[in-house]
Short mmCIF file of C-alpha atoms and ligand atoms in Angstrom, two decimals:
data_model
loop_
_atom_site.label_atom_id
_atom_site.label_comp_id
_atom_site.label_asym_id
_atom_site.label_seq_id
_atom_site.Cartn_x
_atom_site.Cartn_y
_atom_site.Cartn_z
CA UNK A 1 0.00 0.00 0.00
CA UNK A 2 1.39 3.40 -1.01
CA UNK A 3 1.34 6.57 0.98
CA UNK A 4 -1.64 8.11 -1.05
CA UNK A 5 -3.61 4.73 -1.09
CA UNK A 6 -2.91 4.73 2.30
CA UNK A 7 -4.30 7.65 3.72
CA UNK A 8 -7.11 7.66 0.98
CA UNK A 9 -8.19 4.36 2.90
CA UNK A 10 -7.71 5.77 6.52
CA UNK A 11 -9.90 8.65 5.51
CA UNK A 12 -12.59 6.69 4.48
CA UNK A 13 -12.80 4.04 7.64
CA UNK A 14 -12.84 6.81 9.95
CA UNK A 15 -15.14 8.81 7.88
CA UNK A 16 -17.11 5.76 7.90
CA UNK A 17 -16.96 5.63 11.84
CA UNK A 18 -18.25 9.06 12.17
CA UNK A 19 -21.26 8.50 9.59
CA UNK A 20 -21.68 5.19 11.94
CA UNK A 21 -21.97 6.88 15.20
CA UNK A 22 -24.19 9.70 13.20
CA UNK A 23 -26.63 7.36 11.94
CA UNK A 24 -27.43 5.86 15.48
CA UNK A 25 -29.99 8.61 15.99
CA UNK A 26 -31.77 8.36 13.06
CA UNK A 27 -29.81 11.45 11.45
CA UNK A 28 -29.28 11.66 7.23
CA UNK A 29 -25.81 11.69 6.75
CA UNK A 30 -24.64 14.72 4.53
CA UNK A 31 -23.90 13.58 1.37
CA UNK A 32 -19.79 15.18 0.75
CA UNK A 33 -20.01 13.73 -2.85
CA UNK A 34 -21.95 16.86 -3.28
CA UNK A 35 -19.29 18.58 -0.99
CA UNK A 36 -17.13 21.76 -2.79
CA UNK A 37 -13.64 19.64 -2.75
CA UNK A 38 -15.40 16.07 -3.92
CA UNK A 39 -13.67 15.45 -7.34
CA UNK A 40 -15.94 13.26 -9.38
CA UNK A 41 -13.88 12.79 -11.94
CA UNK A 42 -11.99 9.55 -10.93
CA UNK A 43 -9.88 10.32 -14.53
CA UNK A 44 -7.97 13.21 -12.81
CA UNK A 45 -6.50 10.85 -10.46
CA UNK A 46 -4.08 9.61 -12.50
CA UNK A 47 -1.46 12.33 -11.75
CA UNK A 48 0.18 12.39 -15.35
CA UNK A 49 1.81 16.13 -13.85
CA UNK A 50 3.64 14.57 -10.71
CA UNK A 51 6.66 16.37 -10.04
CA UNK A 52 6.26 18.75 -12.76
CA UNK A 53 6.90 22.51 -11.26
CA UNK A 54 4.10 24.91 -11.31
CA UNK A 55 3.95 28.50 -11.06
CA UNK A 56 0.57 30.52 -10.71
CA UNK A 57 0.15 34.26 -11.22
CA UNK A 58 -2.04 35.53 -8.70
CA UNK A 59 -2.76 39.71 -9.29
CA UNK A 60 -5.00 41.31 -5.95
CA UNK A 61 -7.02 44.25 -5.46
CA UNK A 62 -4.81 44.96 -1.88
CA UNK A 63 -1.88 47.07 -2.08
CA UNK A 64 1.73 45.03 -0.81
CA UNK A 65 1.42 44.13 2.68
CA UNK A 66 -2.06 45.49 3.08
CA UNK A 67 -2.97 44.33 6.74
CA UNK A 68 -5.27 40.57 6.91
CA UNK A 69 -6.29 40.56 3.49
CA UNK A 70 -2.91 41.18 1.50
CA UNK A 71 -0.87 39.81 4.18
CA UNK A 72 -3.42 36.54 4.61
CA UNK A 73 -2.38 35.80 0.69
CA UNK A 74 0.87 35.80 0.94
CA UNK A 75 0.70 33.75 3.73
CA UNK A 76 -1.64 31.83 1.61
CA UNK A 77 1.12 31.53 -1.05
CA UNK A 78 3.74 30.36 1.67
CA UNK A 79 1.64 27.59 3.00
CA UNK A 80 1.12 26.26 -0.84
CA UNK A 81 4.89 26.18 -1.39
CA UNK A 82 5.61 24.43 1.97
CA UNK A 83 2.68 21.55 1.51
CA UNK A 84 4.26 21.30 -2.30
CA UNK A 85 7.62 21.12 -1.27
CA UNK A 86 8.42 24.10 -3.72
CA UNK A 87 6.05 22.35 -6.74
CA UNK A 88 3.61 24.83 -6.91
CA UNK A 89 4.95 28.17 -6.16
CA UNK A 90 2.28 31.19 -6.24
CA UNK A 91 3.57 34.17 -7.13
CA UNK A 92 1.29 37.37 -5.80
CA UNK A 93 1.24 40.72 -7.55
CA UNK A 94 -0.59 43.59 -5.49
CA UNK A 95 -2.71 46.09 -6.81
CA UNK A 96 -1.36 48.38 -10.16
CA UNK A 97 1.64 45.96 -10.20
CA UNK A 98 0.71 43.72 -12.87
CA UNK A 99 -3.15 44.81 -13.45
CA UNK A 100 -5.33 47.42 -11.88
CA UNK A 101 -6.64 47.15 -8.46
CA UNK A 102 -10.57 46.08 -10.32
CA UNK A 103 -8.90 45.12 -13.10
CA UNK A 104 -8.69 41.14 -12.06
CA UNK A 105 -11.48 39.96 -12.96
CA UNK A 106 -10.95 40.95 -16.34
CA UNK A 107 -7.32 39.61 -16.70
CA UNK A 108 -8.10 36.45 -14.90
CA UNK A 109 -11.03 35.88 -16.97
CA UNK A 110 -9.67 36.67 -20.21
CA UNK A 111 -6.01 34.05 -18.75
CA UNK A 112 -3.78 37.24 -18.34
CA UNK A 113 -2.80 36.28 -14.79
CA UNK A 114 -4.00 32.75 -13.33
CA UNK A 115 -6.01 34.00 -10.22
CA UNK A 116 -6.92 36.78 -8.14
CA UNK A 117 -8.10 37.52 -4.83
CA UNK A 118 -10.55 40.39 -4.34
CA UNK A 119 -14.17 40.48 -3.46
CA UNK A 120 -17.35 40.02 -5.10
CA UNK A 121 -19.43 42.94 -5.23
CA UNK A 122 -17.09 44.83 -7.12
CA UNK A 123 -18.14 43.05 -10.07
CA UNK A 124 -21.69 44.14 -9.92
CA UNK A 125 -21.41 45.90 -13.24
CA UNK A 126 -20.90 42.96 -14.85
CA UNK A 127 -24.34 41.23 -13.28
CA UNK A 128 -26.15 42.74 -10.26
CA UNK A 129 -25.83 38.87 -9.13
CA UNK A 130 -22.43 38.80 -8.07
CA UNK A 131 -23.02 41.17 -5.50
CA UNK A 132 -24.85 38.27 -3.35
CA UNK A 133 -21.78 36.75 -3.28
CA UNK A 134 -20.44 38.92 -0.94
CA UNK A 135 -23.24 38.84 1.56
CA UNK A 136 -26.80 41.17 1.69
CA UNK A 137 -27.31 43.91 4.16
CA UNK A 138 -29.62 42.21 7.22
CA UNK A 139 -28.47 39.05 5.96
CA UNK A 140 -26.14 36.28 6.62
CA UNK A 141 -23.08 36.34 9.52
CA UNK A 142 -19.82 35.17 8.41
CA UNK A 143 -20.18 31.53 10.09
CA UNK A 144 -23.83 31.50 8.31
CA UNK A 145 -22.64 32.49 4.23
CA UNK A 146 -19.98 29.75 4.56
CA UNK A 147 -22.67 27.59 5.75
CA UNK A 148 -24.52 28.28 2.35
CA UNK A 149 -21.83 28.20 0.53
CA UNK A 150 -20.25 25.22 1.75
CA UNK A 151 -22.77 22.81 2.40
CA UNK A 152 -26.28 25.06 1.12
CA UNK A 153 -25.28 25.14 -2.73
CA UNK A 154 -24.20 28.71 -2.38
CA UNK A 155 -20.22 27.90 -3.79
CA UNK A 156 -22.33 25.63 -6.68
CA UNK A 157 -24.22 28.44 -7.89
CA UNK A 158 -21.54 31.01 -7.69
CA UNK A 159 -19.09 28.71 -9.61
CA UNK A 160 -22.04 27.87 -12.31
CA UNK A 161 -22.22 31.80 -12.80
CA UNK A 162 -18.51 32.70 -12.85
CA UNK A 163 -18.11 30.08 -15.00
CA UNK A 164 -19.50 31.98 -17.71
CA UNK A 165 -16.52 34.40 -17.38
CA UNK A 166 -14.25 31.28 -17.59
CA UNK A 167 -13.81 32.15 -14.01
CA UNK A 168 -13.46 29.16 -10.76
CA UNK A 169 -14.21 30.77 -7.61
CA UNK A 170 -13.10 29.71 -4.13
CA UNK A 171 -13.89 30.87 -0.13
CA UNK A 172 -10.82 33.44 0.10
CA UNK A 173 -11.70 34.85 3.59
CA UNK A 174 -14.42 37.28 5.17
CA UNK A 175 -14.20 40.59 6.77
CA UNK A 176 -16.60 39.41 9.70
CA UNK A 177 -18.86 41.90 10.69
CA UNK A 178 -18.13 45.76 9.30
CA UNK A 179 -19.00 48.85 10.76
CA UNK A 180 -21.80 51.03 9.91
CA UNK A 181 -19.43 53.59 9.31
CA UNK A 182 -17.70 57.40 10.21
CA UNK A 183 -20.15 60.50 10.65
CA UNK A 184 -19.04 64.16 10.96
CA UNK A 185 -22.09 64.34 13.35
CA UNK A 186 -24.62 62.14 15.16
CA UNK A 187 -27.17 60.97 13.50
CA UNK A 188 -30.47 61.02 15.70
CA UNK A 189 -32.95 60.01 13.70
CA UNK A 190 -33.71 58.98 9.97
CA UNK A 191 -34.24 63.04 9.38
CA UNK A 192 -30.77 63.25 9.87
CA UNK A 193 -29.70 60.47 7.08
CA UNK A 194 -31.22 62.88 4.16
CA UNK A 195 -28.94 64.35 2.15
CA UNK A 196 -26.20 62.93 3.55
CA UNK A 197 -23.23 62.42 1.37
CA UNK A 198 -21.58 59.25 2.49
CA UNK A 199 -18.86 56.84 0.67
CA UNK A 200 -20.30 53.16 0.75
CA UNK A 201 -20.60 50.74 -2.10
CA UNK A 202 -22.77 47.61 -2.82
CA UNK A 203 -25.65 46.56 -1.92
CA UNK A 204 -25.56 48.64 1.08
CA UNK A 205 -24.82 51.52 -1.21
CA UNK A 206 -28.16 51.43 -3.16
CA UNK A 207 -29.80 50.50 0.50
CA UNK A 208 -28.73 53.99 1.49
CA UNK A 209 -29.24 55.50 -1.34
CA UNK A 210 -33.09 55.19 -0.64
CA UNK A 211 -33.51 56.18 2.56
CA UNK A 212 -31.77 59.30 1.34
CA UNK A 213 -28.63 59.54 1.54
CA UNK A 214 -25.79 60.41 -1.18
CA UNK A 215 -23.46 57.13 -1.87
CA UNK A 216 -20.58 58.50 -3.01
CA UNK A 217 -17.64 56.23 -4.81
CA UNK A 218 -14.34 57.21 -3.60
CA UNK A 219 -10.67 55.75 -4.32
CA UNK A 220 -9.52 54.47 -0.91
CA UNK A 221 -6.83 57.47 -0.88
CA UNK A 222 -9.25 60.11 -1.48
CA UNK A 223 -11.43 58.93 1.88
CA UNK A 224 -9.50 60.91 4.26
CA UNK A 225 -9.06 64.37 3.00
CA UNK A 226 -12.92 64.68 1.45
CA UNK A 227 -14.03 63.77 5.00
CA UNK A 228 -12.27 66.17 6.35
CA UNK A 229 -12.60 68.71 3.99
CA UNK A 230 -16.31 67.89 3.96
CA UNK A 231 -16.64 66.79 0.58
CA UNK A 232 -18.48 63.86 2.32
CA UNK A 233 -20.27 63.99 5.50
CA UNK A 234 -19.71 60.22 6.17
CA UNK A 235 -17.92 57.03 4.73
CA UNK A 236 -18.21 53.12 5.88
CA UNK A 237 -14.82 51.07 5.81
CA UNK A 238 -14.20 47.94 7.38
CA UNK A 239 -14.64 47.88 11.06
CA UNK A 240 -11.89 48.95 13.57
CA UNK A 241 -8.42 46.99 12.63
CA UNK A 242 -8.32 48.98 8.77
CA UNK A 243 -10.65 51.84 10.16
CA UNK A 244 -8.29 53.07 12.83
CA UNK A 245 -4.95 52.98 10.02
CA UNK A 246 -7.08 55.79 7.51
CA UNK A 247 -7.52 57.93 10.56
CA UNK A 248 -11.26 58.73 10.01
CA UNK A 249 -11.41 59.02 14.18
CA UNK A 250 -9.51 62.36 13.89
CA UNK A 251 -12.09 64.06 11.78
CA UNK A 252 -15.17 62.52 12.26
CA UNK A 253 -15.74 60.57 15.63
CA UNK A 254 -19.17 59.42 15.47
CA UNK A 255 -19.07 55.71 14.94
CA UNK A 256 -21.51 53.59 14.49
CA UNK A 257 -22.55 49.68 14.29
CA UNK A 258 -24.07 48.23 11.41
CA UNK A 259 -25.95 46.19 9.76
CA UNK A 260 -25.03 46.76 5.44
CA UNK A 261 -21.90 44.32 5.75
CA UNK A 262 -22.75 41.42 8.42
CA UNK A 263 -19.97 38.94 6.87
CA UNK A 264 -18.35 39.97 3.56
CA UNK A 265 -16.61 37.29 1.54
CA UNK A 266 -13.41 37.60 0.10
CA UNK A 267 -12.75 35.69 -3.07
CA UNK A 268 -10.30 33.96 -4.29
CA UNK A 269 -10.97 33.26 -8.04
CA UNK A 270 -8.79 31.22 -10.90
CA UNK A 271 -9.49 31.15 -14.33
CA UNK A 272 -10.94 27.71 -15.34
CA UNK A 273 -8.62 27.10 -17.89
CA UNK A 274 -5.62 27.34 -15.44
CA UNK A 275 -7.51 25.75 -12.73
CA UNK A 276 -8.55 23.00 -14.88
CA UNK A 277 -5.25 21.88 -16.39
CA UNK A 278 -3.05 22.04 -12.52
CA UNK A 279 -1.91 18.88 -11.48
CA UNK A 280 -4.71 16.74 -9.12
CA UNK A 281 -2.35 16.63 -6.25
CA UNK A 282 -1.94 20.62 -6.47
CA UNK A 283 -5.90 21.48 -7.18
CA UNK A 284 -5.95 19.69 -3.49
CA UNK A 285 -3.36 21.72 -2.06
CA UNK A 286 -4.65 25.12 -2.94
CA UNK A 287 -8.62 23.96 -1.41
CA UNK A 288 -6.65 22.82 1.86
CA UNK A 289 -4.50 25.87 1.98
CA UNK A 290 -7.41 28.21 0.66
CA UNK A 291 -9.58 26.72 3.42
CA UNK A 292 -6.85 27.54 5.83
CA UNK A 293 -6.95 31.02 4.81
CA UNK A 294 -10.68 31.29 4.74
CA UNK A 295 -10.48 30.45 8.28
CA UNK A 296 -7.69 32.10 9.32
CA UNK A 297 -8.51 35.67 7.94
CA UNK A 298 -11.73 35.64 9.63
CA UNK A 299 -10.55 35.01 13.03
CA UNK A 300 -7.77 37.57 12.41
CA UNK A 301 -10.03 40.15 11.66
CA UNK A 302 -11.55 39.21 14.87
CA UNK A 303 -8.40 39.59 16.64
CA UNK A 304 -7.70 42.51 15.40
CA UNK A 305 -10.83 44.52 15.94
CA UNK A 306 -10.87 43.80 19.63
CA UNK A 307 -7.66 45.12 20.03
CA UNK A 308 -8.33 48.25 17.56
CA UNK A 309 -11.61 49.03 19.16
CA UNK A 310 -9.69 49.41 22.23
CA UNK A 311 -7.47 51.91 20.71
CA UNK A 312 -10.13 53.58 19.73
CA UNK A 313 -11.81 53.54 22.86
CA UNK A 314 -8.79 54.88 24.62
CA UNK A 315 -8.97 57.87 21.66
CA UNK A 316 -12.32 59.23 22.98
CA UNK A 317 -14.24 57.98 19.64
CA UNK A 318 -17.75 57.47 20.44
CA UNK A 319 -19.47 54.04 19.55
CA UNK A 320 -22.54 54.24 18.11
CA UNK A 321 -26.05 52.59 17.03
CA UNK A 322 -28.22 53.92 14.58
CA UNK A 323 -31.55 55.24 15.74
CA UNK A 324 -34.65 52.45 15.18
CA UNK A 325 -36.24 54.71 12.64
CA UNK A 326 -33.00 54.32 10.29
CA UNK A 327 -32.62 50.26 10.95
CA UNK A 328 -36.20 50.18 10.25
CA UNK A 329 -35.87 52.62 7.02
CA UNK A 330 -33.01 50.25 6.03
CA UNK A 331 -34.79 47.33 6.07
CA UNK A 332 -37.68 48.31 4.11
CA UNK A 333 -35.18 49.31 1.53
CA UNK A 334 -33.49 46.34 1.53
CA UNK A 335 -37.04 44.89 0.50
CA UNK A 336 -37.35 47.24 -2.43
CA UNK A 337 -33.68 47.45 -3.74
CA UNK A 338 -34.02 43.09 -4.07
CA UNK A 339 -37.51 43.73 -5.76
CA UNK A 340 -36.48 45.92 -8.33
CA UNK A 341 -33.21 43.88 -8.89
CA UNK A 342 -34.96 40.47 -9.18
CA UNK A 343 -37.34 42.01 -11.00
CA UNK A 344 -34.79 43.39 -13.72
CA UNK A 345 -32.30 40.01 -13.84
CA UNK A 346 -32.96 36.40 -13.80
CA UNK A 347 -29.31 35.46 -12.04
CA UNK A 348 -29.92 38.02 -8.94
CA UNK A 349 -33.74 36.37 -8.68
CA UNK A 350 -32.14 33.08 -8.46
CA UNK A 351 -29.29 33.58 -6.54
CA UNK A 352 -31.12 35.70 -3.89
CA UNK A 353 -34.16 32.41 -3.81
CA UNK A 354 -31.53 30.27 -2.70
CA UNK A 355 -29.93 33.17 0.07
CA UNK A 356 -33.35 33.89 1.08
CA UNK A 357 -33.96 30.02 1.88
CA UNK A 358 -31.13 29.33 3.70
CA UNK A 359 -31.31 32.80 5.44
CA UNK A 360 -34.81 32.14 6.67
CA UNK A 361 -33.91 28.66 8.16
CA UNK A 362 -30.52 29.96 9.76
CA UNK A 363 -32.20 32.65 11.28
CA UNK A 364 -34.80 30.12 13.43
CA UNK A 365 -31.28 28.52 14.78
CA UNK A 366 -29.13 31.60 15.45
CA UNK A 367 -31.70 33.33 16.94
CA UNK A 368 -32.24 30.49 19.09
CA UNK A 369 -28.72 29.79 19.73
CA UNK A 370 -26.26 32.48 19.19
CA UNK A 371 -28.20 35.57 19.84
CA UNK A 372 -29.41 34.50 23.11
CA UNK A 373 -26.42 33.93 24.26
CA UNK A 374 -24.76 36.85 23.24
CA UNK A 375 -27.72 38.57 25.08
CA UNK A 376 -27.05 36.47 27.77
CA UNK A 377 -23.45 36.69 28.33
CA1 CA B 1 -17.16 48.01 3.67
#
């Protein structure tokens, strides 16, 4: 018995044992031929590229050593090399380097660079859909969209949709929760939300947008300076660990909670005709690697906030939550922003039936779970 045949056959008693002791209380096991990393096709087991040295051009949308997300792909990249033994070697190229900063998708897509890692919702212009991807304001938590994706048929239909762009998608992290964002002044009720010019994309962009407030698109540079010049009366970010490194405390300390990001994905995205011709032993290593890094960027952002919001705290910022009236206002819109896009494109309908599913039944848990003991504690 060879290594590989070896642990193949391991794997599969003690997999068996677990589905065992699972099926004692009368409990359908999942089915993980259906699972994101099953490999049906038993012809790509026959590892005709064994030993043969591969290098993968990977372009971001982070600048170099951009704190959790850059910095979680090249750690990403060091992880593949290692579990290769130097066979497949990814080589990363920040923002502007090699493409544009939203420029990936388009040079991944047409096989200009190999892969990228970015996020989702940027792509919106190219169907409302892939905005979903990312997450929906009021909508799922980070443990809840991997859930979907995962084991709901959330990664199926994303791949089935990027594959018309020639495009192979995989879990590449998540923000966690984000921050409703930086105001010049407190906002007391919904009044004070009209007008309002604020920098926030997405989803929760065109949310705001009808309760009356301004999105404005800014280049991440330009943030600082037309907040304080009062260009814009408000911008959302990230949440405290990449909030407190632009500054935005110094000139405009109101900060609130929020509910427009609740778990944004990260992506990280290969074109199909690269993905499709990597060695079967390597396709492995990057889903074990990229699952490492889906994980690990999460919980770093975690770590990281706590210790920002701290910072913060110790920097007399005041922490926020939006009025009812505005929560309330931003649900209703929420409600008409998915109307009018389902109504306009087939994809967004269909991707948001299988959210809004998945959402619905999630929520009976986590509310029953989670949130009360979050209350609790
Ligand atoms: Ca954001």
């Amino acid at each position: 018995m060879d290594r590989r045949t070896f642990l193949t056959t391991a794997t599969t008693t003690s997999a068996a044992l677990a589905l065992n002791g699972c099926n004692e209380g009368n409990h359908q096991a999942i089915d993980y031929s259906k699972h994101p990393s099953a490999k049906n096709d038993e012809a790509k087991r026959i590892n005709v590229n064994k030993n043969k040295k591969t290098i993968i051009k990977l372009a971001t949308s982070w600048p170099a050593d951009f704190p959790i997300m850059g910095t979680g792909v090249e750690k990403f990249a060091q992880r593949v090399k290692e579990i290769s033994g130097g066979g497949l070697e990814i080589k990363i190229y920040p923002k502007n380097v090699l493409v544009p900063a939203l420029a990936v998708f388009d040079a991944a897509s047409s096989g200009q660079i190999d892969a990228f890692h970015s996020g989702p919702y940027y792509w919106k212009g190219k169907n409302p859909a892939f905005s979903l991807f990312s997450g929906v304001p009021f909508g799922f938590t980070a443990e809840e969209i991997n859930s979907w994706m995962l084991f709901g048929g959330g990664l199926e239909i994303w791949r089935e949709q990027y594959a018309k762009y020639n495009l192979h998608p995989f879990l590449g992290g998540n923000t966690n929760i984000q921050m409703g964002g930086w105001f010049r002044k407190p906002i007391k009720s919904l009044e004070d939300m009209k007008g309002l010019k604020m920098r926030i994309p997405g989803l929760g962009g065109e949310v705001f947008s009808k309760m009356g407030v301004n999105p404005i698109l800014l280049p991440a540079g330009e943030i600082y300076t037309s907040l304080e010049r009062g260009v814009i009366d408000a911008t959302e970010w990230v949440g405290p660990a990449l909030d407190i490194k632009m500054g935005f405390y110094k000139v405009a300390p109101y900060y609130y909670a929020g509910w427009h990001e609740p778990g944004s994905i990260l992506e990280l995205t290969f074109n199909k005709y690269s993905w499709s011709k990597m060695a079967f032993e390597h396709q492995s290593m990057i889903e074990v690697a990229s699952s490492e890094m889906n994980a690990n960027m999460t919980s770093e952002f975690h770590y990281e906030n706590i210790h920002a919001l701290k910072k913060l705290k110790s920097l007399n910022v005041e922490l926020l939550q939006f009025p009812q009236d505005v929560t309330d206002a931003g649900k209703k819109a929420l409600k008409e922003v998915i109307e009018e896009l389902s109504g306009k494109n087939r994809d967004f309908e269909n991707v948001y039936a299988s959210i809004a599913k998945h959402l619905e039944l999630s929520r009976q848990w986590s509310d029953n779970s989670l949130k009360y003991f979050l209350n609790a504690r």
